[in-house]
């Protein structure tokens, strides 16, 4: 007798070529966050694919970034409502796909965004298709909403409110970020903050009248040392000064300089402690006459795992056991929209395919993982539906 795991695996094996062709089309369509028209072309392709699967499709037009896309299937009745979240944007500018298009060599596929997260977008579509085309009871009984946003790679500034609103209307969330390199899913993430520290001085001739100048770079350098000293790996707190700007010529005392700072923390309490330290550092002047300014915020909240997420992980592990796939849940310092859904409902993240080197020219996806994890996601959704129905 063919088991359900075997049936879903067989379905995916029969559609592997189609899935890779769909992935190739997605990867070869540039969709850098700041390339609005390119992102909208990808949005068109996803809208057509989900419309063909019987989803109702709604677009949320954006003026600065690409549109957000919401695809929905089933009735929004009480219970059994699942939200899937993925992003269309990549970190790569227009022209990247032409210079290094989708390619498969051996068991690895490469190309801009192949892992983060066009592999995840492909996996989700085919998992839902597998449920629909094998007449799954879960497909008939679950309300599925799929949100594709266009600005995740810059912190979801225009979609964070929509994500939170949708999360409140559903019972669980699945986020299609890539799996960790060993195939783990994500059950907790650090909070993420982005800040700018500015220093202001006074411009002067560095040779003839240096005494009239106030060197903003010198002031900022003192602040950078203090900011970096806030790192506390024991607490899991990282502060990284990643960009610095200042000055125009070596013979001019610079009047302005700034740095961009990345903050990662495990709790809001720790975040508040660091913010107080930021304020003290920026408000303190080392160079007489210099001043400072702090701007920014903790834009993505910390996600600490809970019992609801642990129950979802247990179901995923049951599904993996039937497919011969070992799955573990891990916490990570990287941010994603899973941190937003997790503030409201149990969430599993990192459900996409396996690979590595995201955000780099060496980004790759392990091709066999696309089919394996498509079957895993489909079987998990069925188990989640069954468990939810039993508990009510």
PDB file of N, CA, C and O in Angstrom, residues 238-269:
ATOM      1  N   UNK A 238      25.044  41.828  19.329  1.00  0.00           N
ATOM      2  CA  UNK A 238      26.067  42.271  18.390  1.00  0.00           C
ATOM      3  C   UNK A 238      25.751  43.683  17.904  1.00  0.00           C
ATOM      4  O   UNK A 238      24.603  44.009  17.601  1.00  0.00           O
ATOM      5  N   UNK A 239      26.793  44.497  17.888  1.00  0.00           N
ATOM      6  CA  UNK A 239      26.716  45.859  17.361  1.00  0.00           C
ATOM      7  C   UNK A 239      27.786  45.961  16.278  1.00  0.00           C
ATOM      8  O   UNK A 239      28.971  45.744  16.546  1.00  0.00           O
ATOM      9  N   UNK A 240      27.374  46.270  15.059  1.00  0.00           N
ATOM     10  CA  UNK A 240      28.317  46.308  13.953  1.00  0.00           C
ATOM     11  C   UNK A 240      28.226  47.632  13.213  1.00  0.00           C
ATOM     12  O   UNK A 240      27.190  47.968  12.635  1.00  0.00           O
ATOM     13  N   UNK A 241      29.312  48.402  13.259  1.00  0.00           N
ATOM     14  CA  UNK A 241      29.418  49.609  12.443  1.00  0.00           C
ATOM     15  C   UNK A 241      29.846  49.156  11.052  1.00  0.00           C
ATOM     16  O   UNK A 241      30.994  48.760  10.846  1.00  0.00           O
ATOM     17  N   UNK A 242      28.908  49.190  10.110  1.00  0.00           N
ATOM     18  CA  UNK A 242      29.158  48.589   8.803  1.00  0.00           C
ATOM     19  C   UNK A 242      29.461  49.572   7.693  1.00  0.00           C
ATOM     20  O   UNK A 242      30.030  49.187   6.665  1.00  0.00           O
ATOM     21  N   UNK A 243      29.085  50.834   7.860  1.00  0.00           N
ATOM     22  CA  UNK A 243      29.313  51.839   6.820  1.00  0.00           C
ATOM     23  C   UNK A 243      29.743  53.127   7.504  1.00  0.00           C
ATOM     24  O   UNK A 243      29.176  53.511   8.532  1.00  0.00           O
ATOM     25  N   UNK A 244      30.762  53.793   6.928  1.00  0.00           N
ATOM     26  CA  UNK A 244      31.210  55.068   7.482  1.00  0.00           C
ATOM     27  C   UNK A 244      31.443  56.050   6.340  1.00  0.00           C
ATOM     28  O   UNK A 244      31.984  55.678   5.289  1.00  0.00           O
ATOM     29  N   UNK A 245      31.003  57.275   6.541  1.00  0.00           N
ATOM     30  CA  UNK A 245      31.167  58.315   5.524  1.00  0.00           C
ATOM     31  C   UNK A 245      31.605  59.606   6.199  1.00  0.00           C
ATOM     32  O   UNK A 245      31.153  59.917   7.302  1.00  0.00           O
ATOM     33  N   UNK A 246      32.445  60.366   5.511  1.00  0.00           N
ATOM     34  CA  UNK A 246      32.848  61.649   6.067  1.00  0.00           C
ATOM     35  C   UNK A 246      33.994  62.262   5.302  1.00  0.00           C
ATOM     36  O   UNK A 246      34.853  61.561   4.767  1.00  0.00           O
ATOM     37  N   UNK A 247      33.995  63.589   5.243  1.00  0.00           N
ATOM     38  CA  UNK A 247      35.093  64.306   4.616  1.00  0.00           C
ATOM     39  C   UNK A 247      34.970  64.397   3.114  1.00  0.00           C
ATOM     40  O   UNK A 247      34.245  63.621   2.467  1.00  0.00           O
ATOM     41  N   UNK A 248      35.697  65.412   2.578  1.00  0.00           N
ATOM     42  CA  UNK A 248      35.708  65.628   1.134  1.00  0.00           C
ATOM     43  C   UNK A 248      37.128  65.672   0.584  1.00  0.00           C
ATOM     44  O   UNK A 248      37.397  65.142  -0.484  1.00  0.00           O
ATOM     45  N   UNK A 249      38.022  66.314   1.331  1.00  0.00           N
ATOM     46  CA  UNK A 249      39.426  66.426   0.915  1.00  0.00           C
ATOM     47  C   UNK A 249      40.328  66.316   2.149  1.00  0.00           C
ATOM     48  O   UNK A 249      39.923  66.703   3.240  1.00  0.00           O
ATOM     49  N   UNK A 250      41.547  65.857   1.943  1.00  0.00           N
ATOM     50  CA  UNK A 250      42.447  65.693   3.083  1.00  0.00           C
ATOM     51  C   UNK A 250      42.919  67.031   3.645  1.00  0.00           C
ATOM     52  O   UNK A 250      43.372  67.081   4.805  1.00  0.00           O
ATOM     53  N   UNK A 251      42.815  68.105   2.874  1.00  0.00           N
ATOM     54  CA  UNK A 251      43.260  69.402   3.389  1.00  0.00           C
ATOM     55  C   UNK A 251      42.113  70.244   3.927  1.00  0.00           C
ATOM     56  O   UNK A 251      42.244  71.452   4.097  1.00  0.00           O
ATOM     57  N   UNK A 252      40.972  69.593   4.182  1.00  0.00           N
ATOM     58  CA  UNK A 252      39.805  70.273   4.756  1.00  0.00           C
ATOM     59  C   UNK A 252      39.413  69.574   6.051  1.00  0.00           C
ATOM     60  O   UNK A 252      39.229  68.346   6.071  1.00  0.00           O
ATOM     61  N   UNK A 253      39.328  70.330   7.129  1.00  0.00           N
ATOM     62  CA  UNK A 253      38.807  69.765   8.376  1.00  0.00           C
ATOM     63  C   UNK A 253      37.338  69.423   8.154  1.00  0.00           C
ATOM     64  O   UNK A 253      36.542  70.303   7.817  1.00  0.00           O
ATOM     65  N   UNK A 254      36.938  68.163   8.290  1.00  0.00           N
ATOM     66  CA  UNK A 254      35.563  67.764   7.958  1.00  0.00           C
ATOM     67  C   UNK A 254      34.542  68.245   8.994  1.00  0.00           C
ATOM     68  O   UNK A 254      34.765  68.118  10.198  1.00  0.00           O
ATOM     69  N   UNK A 255      33.433  68.756   8.472  1.00  0.00           N
ATOM     70  CA  UNK A 255      32.378  69.253   9.359  1.00  0.00           C
ATOM     71  C   UNK A 255      31.297  68.216   9.617  1.00  0.00           C
ATOM     72  O   UNK A 255      30.431  68.412  10.473  1.00  0.00           O
ATOM     73  N   UNK A 256      31.332  67.089   8.873  1.00  0.00           N
ATOM     74  CA  UNK A 256      30.243  66.102   9.011  1.00  0.00           C
ATOM     75  C   UNK A 256      30.789  64.703   8.757  1.00  0.00           C
ATOM     76  O   UNK A 256      31.626  64.481   7.866  1.00  0.00           O
ATOM     77  N   UNK A 257      30.279  63.745   9.498  1.00  0.00           N
ATOM     78  CA  UNK A 257      30.570  62.332   9.277  1.00  0.00           C
ATOM     79  C   UNK A 257      29.429  61.505   9.857  1.00  0.00           C
ATOM     80  O   UNK A 257      28.717  61.948  10.772  1.00  0.00           O
ATOM     81  N   UNK A 258      29.223  60.311   9.319  1.00  0.00           N
ATOM     82  CA  UNK A 258      28.153  59.454   9.837  1.00  0.00           C
ATOM     83  C   UNK A 258      28.528  57.989   9.681  1.00  0.00           C
ATOM     84  O   UNK A 258      29.368  57.622   8.853  1.00  0.00           O
ATOM     85  N   UNK A 259      27.909  57.156  10.495  1.00  0.00           N
ATOM     86  CA  UNK A 259      28.061  55.707  10.385  1.00  0.00           C
ATOM     87  C   UNK A 259      26.686  55.050  10.444  1.00  0.00           C
ATOM     88  O   UNK A 259      25.759  55.585  11.063  1.00  0.00           O
ATOM     89  N   UNK A 260      26.569  53.901   9.771  1.00  0.00           N
ATOM     90  CA  UNK A 260      25.365  53.081   9.853  1.00  0.00           C
ATOM     91  C   UNK A 260      25.678  51.866  10.715  1.00  0.00           C
ATOM     92  O   UNK A 260      26.726  51.215  10.535  1.00  0.00           O
ATOM     93  N   UNK A 261      24.776  51.576  11.639  1.00  0.00           N
ATOM     94  CA  UNK A 261      25.031  50.572  12.672  1.00  0.00           C
ATOM     95  C   UNK A 261      23.940  49.498  12.641  1.00  0.00           C
ATOM     96  O   UNK A 261      22.746  49.818  12.571  1.00  0.00           O
ATOM     97  N   UNK A 262      24.361  48.250  12.695  1.00  0.00           N
ATOM     98  CA  UNK A 262      23.441  47.107  12.775  1.00  0.00           C
ATOM     99  C   UNK A 262      23.461  46.573  14.201  1.00  0.00           C
ATOM    100  O   UNK A 262      24.530  46.346  14.773  1.00  0.00           O
ATOM    101  N   UNK A 263      22.275  46.357  14.765  1.00  0.00           N
ATOM    102  CA  UNK A 263      22.137  45.828  16.120  1.00  0.00           C
ATOM    103  C   UNK A 263      21.328  44.539  16.088  1.00  0.00           C
ATOM    104  O   UNK A 263      20.282  44.475  15.426  1.00  0.00           O
ATOM    105  N   UNK A 264      21.785  43.524  16.812  1.00  0.00           N
ATOM    106  CA  UNK A 264      21.041  42.259  16.951  1.00  0.00           C
ATOM    107  C   UNK A 264      20.951  41.918  18.437  1.00  0.00           C
ATOM    108  O   UNK A 264      21.964  41.895  19.144  1.00  0.00           O
ATOM    109  N   UNK A 265      19.721  41.618  18.898  1.00  0.00           N
ATOM    110  CA  UNK A 265      19.511  41.318  20.322  1.00  0.00           C
ATOM    111  C   UNK A 265      18.462  40.208  20.469  1.00  0.00           C
ATOM    112  O   UNK A 265      17.608  40.017  19.606  1.00  0.00           O
ATOM    113  N   UNK A 266      18.554  39.481  21.615  1.00  0.00           N
ATOM    114  CA  UNK A 266      17.620  38.378  21.851  1.00  0.00           C
ATOM    115  C   UNK A 266      16.349  38.814  22.578  1.00  0.00           C
ATOM    116  O   UNK A 266      15.382  38.071  22.617  1.00  0.00           O
ATOM    117  N   UNK A 267      16.351  39.990  23.192  1.00  0.00           N
ATOM    118  CA  UNK A 267      15.164  40.427  23.934  1.00  0.00           C
ATOM    119  C   UNK A 267      15.020  41.931  23.837  1.00  0.00           C
ATOM    120  O   UNK A 267      16.000  42.665  23.619  1.00  0.00           O
ATOM    121  N   UNK A 268      13.798  42.405  24.011  1.00  0.00           N
ATOM    122  CA  UNK A 268      13.559  43.842  24.003  1.00  0.00           C
ATOM    123  C   UNK A 268      14.222  44.519  25.197  1.00  0.00           C
ATOM    124  O   UNK A 268      14.641  45.675  25.113  1.00  0.00           O
ATOM    125  N   UNK A 269      14.318  43.798  26.324  1.00  0.00           N
ATOM    126  CA  UNK A 269      14.989  44.356  27.499  1.00  0.00           C
ATOM    127  C   UNK A 269      16.453  44.661  27.173  1.00  0.00           C
ATOM    128  O   UNK A 269      16.984  45.726  27.522  1.00  0.00           O
TER     129      UNK A 269
END
